[in-house]
JSON list of C-alpha atoms in Angstrom, two decimals:
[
{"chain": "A", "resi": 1, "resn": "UNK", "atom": "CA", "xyz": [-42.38, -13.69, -5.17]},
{"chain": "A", "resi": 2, "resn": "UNK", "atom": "CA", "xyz": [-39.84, -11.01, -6.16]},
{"chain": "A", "resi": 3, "resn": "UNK", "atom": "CA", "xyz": [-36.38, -12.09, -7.49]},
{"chain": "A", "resi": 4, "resn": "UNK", "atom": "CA", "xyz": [-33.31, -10.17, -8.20]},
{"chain": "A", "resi": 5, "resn": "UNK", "atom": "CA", "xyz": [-30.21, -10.76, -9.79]},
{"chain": "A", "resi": 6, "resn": "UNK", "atom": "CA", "xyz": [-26.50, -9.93, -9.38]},
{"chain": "A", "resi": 7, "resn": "UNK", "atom": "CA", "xyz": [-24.65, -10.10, -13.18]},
{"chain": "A", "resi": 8, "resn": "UNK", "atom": "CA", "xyz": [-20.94, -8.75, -13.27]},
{"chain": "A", "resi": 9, "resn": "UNK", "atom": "CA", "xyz": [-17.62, -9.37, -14.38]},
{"chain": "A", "resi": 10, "resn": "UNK", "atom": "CA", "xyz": [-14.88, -10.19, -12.41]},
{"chain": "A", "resi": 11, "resn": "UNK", "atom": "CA", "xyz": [-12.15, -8.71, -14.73]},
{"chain": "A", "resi": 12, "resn": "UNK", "atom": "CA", "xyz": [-10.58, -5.79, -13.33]},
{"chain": "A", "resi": 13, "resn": "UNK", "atom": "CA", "xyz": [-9.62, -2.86, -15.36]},
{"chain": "A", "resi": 14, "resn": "UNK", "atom": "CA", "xyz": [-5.97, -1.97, -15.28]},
{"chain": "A", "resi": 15, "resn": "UNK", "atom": "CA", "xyz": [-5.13, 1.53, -14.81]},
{"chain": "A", "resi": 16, "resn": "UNK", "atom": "CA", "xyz": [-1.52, 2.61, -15.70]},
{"chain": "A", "resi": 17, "resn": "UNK", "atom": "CA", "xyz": [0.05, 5.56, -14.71]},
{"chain": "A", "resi": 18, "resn": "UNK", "atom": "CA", "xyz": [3.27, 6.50, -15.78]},
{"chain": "A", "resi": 19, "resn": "UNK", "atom": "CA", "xyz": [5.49, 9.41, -14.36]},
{"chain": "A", "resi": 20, "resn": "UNK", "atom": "CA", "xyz": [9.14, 10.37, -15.80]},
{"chain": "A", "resi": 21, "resn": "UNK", "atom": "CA", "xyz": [11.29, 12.09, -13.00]},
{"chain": "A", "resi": 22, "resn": "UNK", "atom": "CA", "xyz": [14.14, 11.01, -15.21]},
{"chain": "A", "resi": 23, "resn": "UNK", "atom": "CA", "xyz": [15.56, 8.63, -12.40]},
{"chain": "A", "resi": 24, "resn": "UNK", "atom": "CA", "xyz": [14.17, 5.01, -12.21]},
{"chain": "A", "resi": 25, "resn": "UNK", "atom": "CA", "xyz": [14.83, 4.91, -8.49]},
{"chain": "A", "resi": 26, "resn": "UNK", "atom": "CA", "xyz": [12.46, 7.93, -8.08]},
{"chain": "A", "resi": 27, "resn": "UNK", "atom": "CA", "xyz": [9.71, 6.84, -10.92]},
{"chain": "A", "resi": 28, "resn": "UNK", "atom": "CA", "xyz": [9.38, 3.65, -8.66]},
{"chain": "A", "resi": 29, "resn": "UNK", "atom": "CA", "xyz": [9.14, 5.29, -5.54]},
{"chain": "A", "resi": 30, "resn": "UNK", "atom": "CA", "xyz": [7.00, 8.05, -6.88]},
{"chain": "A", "resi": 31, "resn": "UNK", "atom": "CA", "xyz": [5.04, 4.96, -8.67]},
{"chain": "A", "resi": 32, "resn": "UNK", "atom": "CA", "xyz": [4.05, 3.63, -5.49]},
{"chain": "A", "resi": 33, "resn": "UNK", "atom": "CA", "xyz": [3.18, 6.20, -3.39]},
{"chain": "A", "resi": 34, "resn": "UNK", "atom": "CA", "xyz": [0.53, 6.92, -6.06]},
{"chain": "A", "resi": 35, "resn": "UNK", "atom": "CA", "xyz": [-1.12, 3.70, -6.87]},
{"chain": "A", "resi": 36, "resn": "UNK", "atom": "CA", "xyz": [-0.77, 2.65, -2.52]},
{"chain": "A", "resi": 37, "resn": "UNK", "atom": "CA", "xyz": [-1.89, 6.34, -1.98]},
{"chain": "A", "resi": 38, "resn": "UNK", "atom": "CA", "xyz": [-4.84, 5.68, -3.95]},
{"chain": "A", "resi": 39, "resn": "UNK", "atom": "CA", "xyz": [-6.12, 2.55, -3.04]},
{"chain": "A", "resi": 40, "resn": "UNK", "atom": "CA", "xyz": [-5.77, 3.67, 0.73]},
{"chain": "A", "resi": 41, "resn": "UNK", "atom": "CA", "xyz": [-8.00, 6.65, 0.46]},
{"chain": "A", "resi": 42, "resn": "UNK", "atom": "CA", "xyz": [-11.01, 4.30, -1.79]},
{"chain": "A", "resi": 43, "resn": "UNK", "atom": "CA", "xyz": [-10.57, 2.17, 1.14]},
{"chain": "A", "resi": 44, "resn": "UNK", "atom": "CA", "xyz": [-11.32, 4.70, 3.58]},
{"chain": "A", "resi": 45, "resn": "UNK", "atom": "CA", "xyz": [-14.19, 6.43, 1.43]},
{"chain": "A", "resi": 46, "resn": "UNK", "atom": "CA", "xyz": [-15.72, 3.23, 1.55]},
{"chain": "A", "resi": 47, "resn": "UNK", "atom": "CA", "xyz": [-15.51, 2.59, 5.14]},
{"chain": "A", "resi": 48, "resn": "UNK", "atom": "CA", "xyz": [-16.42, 6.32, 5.76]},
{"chain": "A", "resi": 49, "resn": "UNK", "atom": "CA", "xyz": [-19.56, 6.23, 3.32]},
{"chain": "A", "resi": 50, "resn": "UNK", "atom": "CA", "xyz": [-20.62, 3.13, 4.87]},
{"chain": "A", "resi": 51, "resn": "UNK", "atom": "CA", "xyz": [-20.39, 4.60, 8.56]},
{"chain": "A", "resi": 52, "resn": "UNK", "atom": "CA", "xyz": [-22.47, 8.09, 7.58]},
{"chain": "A", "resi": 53, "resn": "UNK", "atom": "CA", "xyz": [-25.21, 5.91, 5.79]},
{"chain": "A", "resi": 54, "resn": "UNK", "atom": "CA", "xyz": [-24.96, 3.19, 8.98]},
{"chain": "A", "resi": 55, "resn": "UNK", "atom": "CA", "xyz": [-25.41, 6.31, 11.62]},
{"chain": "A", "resi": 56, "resn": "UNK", "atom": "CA", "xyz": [-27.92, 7.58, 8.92]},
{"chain": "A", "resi": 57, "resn": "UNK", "atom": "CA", "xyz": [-26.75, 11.07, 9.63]},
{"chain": "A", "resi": 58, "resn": "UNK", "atom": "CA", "xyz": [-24.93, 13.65, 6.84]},
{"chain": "A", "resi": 59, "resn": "UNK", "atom": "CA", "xyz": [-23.26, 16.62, 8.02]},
{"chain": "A", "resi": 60, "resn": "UNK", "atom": "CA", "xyz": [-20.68, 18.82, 6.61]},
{"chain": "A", "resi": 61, "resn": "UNK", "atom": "CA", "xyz": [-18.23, 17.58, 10.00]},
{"chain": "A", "resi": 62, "resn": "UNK", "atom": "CA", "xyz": [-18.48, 14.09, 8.71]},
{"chain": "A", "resi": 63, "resn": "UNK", "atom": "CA", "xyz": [-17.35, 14.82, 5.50]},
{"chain": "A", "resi": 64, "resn": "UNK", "atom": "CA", "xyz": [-14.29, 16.86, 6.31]},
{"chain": "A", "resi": 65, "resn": "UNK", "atom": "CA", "xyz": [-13.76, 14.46, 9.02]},
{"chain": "A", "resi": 66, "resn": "UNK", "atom": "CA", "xyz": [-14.29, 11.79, 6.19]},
{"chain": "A", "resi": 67, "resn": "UNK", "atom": "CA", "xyz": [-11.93, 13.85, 4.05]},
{"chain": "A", "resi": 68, "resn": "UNK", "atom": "CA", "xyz": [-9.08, 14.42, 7.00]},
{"chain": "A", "resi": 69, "resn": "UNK", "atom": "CA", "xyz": [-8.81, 10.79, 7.23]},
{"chain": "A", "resi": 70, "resn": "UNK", "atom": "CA", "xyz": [-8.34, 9.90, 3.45]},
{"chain": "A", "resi": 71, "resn": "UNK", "atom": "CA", "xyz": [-5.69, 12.24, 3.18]},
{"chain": "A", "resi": 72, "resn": "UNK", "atom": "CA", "xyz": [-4.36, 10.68, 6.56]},
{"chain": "A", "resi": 73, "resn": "UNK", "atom": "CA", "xyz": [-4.35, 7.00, 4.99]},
{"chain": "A", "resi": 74, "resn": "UNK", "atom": "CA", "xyz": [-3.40, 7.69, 1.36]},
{"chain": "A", "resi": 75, "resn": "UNK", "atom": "CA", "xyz": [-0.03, 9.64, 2.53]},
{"chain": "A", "resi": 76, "resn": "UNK", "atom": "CA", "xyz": [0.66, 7.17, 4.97]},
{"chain": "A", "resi": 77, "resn": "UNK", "atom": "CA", "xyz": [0.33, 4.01, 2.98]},
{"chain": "A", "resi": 78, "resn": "UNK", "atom": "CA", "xyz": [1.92, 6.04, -0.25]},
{"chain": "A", "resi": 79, "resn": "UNK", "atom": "CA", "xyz": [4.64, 6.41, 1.89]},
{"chain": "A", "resi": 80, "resn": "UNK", "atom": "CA", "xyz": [5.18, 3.32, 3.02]},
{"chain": "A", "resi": 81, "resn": "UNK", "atom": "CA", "xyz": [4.66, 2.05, -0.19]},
{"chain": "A", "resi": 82, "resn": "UNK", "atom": "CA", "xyz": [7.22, 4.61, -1.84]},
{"chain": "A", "resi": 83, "resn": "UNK", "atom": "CA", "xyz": [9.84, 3.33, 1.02]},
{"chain": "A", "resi": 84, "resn": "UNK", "atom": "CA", "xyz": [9.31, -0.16, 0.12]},
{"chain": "A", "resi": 85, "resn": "UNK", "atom": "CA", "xyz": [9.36, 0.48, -3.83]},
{"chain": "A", "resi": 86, "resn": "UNK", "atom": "CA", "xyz": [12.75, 2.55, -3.25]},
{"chain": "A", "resi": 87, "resn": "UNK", "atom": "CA", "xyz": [14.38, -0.01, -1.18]},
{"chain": "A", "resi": 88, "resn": "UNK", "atom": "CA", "xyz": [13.60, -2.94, -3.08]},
{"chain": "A", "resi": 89, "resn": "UNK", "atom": "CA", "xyz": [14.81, -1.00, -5.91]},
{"chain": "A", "resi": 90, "resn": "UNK", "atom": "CA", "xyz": [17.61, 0.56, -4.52]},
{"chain": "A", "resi": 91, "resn": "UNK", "atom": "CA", "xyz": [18.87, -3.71, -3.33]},
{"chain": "A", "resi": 92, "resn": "UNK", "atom": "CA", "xyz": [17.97, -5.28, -6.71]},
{"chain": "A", "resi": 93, "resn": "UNK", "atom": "CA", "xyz": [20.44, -2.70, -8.20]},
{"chain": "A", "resi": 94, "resn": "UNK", "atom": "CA", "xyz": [22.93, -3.12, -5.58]},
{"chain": "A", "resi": 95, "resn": "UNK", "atom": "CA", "xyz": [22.69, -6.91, -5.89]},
{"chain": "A", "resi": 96, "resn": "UNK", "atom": "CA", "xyz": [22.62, -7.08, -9.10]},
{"chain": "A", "resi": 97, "resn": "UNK", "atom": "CA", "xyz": [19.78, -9.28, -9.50]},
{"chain": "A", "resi": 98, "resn": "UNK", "atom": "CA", "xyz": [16.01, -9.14, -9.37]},
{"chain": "A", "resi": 99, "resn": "UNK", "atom": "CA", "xyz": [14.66, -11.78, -7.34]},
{"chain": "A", "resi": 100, "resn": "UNK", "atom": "CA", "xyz": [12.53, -12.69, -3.74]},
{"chain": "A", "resi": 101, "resn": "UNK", "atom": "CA", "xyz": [15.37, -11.95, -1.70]},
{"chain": "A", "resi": 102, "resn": "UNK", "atom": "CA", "xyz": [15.19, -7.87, -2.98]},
{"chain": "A", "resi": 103, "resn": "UNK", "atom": "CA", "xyz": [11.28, -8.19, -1.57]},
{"chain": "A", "resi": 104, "resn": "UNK", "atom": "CA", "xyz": [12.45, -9.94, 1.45]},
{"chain": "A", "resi": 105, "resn": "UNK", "atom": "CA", "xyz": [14.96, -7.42, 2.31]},
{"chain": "A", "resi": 106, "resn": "UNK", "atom": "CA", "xyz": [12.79, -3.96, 1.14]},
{"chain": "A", "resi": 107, "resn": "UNK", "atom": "CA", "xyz": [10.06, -5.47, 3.52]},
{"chain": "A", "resi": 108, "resn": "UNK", "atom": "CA", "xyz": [12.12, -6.29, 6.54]},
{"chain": "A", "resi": 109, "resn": "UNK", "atom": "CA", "xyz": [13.98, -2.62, 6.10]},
{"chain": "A", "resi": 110, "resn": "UNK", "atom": "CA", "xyz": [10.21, -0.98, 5.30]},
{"chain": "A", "resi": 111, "resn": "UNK", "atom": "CA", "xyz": [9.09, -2.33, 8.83]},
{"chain": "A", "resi": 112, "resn": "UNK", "atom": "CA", "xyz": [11.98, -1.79, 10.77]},
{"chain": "A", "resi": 113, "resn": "UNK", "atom": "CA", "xyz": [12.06, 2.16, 9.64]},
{"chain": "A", "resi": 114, "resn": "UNK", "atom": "CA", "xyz": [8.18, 2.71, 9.38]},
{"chain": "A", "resi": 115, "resn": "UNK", "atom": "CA", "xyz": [7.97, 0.74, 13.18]},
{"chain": "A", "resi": 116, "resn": "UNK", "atom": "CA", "xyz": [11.32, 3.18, 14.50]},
{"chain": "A", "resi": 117, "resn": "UNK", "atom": "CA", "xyz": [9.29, 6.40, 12.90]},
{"chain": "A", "resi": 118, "resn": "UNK", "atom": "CA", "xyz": [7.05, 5.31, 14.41]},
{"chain": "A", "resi": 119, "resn": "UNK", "atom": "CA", "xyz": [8.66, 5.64, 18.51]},
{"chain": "A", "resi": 120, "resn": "UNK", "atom": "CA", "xyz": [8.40, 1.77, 18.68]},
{"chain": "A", "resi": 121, "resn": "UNK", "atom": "CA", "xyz": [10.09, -0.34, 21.18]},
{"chain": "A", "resi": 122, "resn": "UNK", "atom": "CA", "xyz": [13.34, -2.30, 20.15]},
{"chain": "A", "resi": 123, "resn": "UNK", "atom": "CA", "xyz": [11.08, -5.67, 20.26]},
{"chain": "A", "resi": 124, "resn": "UNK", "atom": "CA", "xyz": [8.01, -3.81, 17.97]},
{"chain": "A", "resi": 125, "resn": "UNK", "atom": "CA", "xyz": [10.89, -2.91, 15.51]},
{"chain": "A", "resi": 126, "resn": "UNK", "atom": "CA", "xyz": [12.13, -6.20, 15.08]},
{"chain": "A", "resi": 127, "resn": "UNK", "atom": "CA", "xyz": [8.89, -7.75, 15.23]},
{"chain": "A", "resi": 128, "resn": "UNK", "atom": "CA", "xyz": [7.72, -5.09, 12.31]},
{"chain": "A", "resi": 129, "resn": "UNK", "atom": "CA", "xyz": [10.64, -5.89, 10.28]},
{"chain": "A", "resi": 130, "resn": "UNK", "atom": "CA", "xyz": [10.29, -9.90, 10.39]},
{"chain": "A", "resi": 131, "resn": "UNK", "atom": "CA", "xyz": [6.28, -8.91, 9.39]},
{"chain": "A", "resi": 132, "resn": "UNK", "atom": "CA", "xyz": [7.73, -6.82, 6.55]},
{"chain": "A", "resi": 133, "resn": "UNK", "atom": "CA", "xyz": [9.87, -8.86, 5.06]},
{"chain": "A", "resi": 134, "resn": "UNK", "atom": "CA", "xyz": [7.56, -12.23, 5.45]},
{"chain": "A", "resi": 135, "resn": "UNK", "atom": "CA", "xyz": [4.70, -10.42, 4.13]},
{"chain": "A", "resi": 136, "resn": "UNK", "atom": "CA", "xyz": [6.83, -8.44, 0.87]},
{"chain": "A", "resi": 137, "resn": "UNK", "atom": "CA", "xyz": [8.02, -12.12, 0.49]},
{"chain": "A", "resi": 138, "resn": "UNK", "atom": "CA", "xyz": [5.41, -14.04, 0.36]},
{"chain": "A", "resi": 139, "resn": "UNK", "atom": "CA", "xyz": [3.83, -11.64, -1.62]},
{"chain": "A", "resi": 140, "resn": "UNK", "atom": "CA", "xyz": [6.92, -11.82, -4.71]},
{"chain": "A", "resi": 141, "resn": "UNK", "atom": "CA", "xyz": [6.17, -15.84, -4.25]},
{"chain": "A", "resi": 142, "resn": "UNK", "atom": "CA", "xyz": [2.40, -15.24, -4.93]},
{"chain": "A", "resi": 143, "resn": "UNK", "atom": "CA", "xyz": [3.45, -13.13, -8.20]},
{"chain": "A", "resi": 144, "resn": "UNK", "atom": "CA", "xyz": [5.26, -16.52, -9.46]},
{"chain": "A", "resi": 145, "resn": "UNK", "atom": "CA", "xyz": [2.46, -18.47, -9.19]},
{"chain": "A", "resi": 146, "resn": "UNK", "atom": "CA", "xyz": [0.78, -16.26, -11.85]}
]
């Protein structure tokens, strides 16, 4: 009977990329948009590749479609990354202080502007902040445990 075998290691490199605008505020924004950028067009290469190998078809209008959406996804999650990095930024030097409640306020503005950008309702904006802020917080909490 055949066997196989799955060997790996679950230690993830760590790419670092640094950028000098000559402004922190804007190497933290800029930061951001990159790394989020990046990881949000993998994700959609991998949920495209998987879909043209699922269909079983490959065509030169599934790969610019493929290639559409990746650009889509990485600028909008850069940006929305970038808008959180520059507002959390932006409070920790107004306050003075670097702690959860910069995360908890860069999350709840994030979602409040990406939601009104976005044409939302009043109740979708508020809703989108209290998401923002509980997720950016809970996240900073998370980073303490390590």
């Amino acid at each position: 009977m055949p066997q196989s075998r799955f060997s790996g290691s679950l230690i993830s490199p760590k790419v670092d990329l640094s950028i000098d605008l000559g402004n922190p505020f804007l190497n933290h924004t800029v930061d951001a948009f990159l790394k989020i950028g990046t990881v949000a067009a993998t994700k959609t290469v991998a949920e495209e590749t998987y879909g043209i190998v699922a269909r079983g078809s490959v065509s030169s209008h599934n790969f610019e479609k493929s290639l559409k959406k990746m650009c889509k996804e990485g600028a909008y999650w850069g940006t929305v990354a970038g808008v959180y990095a520059g507002v959390e930024y932006g409070t920790e030097r107004i306050r003075g202080t670097k702690d959860w409640k910069n995360a908890m306020i860069g999350g709840a503005l994030t979602g409040a502007l990406v939601s009104a950008a976005s044409n939302n309702n009043r109740d979708k904006i508020v809703m989108d902040a209290i998401t923002g802020g509980a997720v950016a917080t809970a996240s900073e909490f998370l980073n303490y445990l390590t």
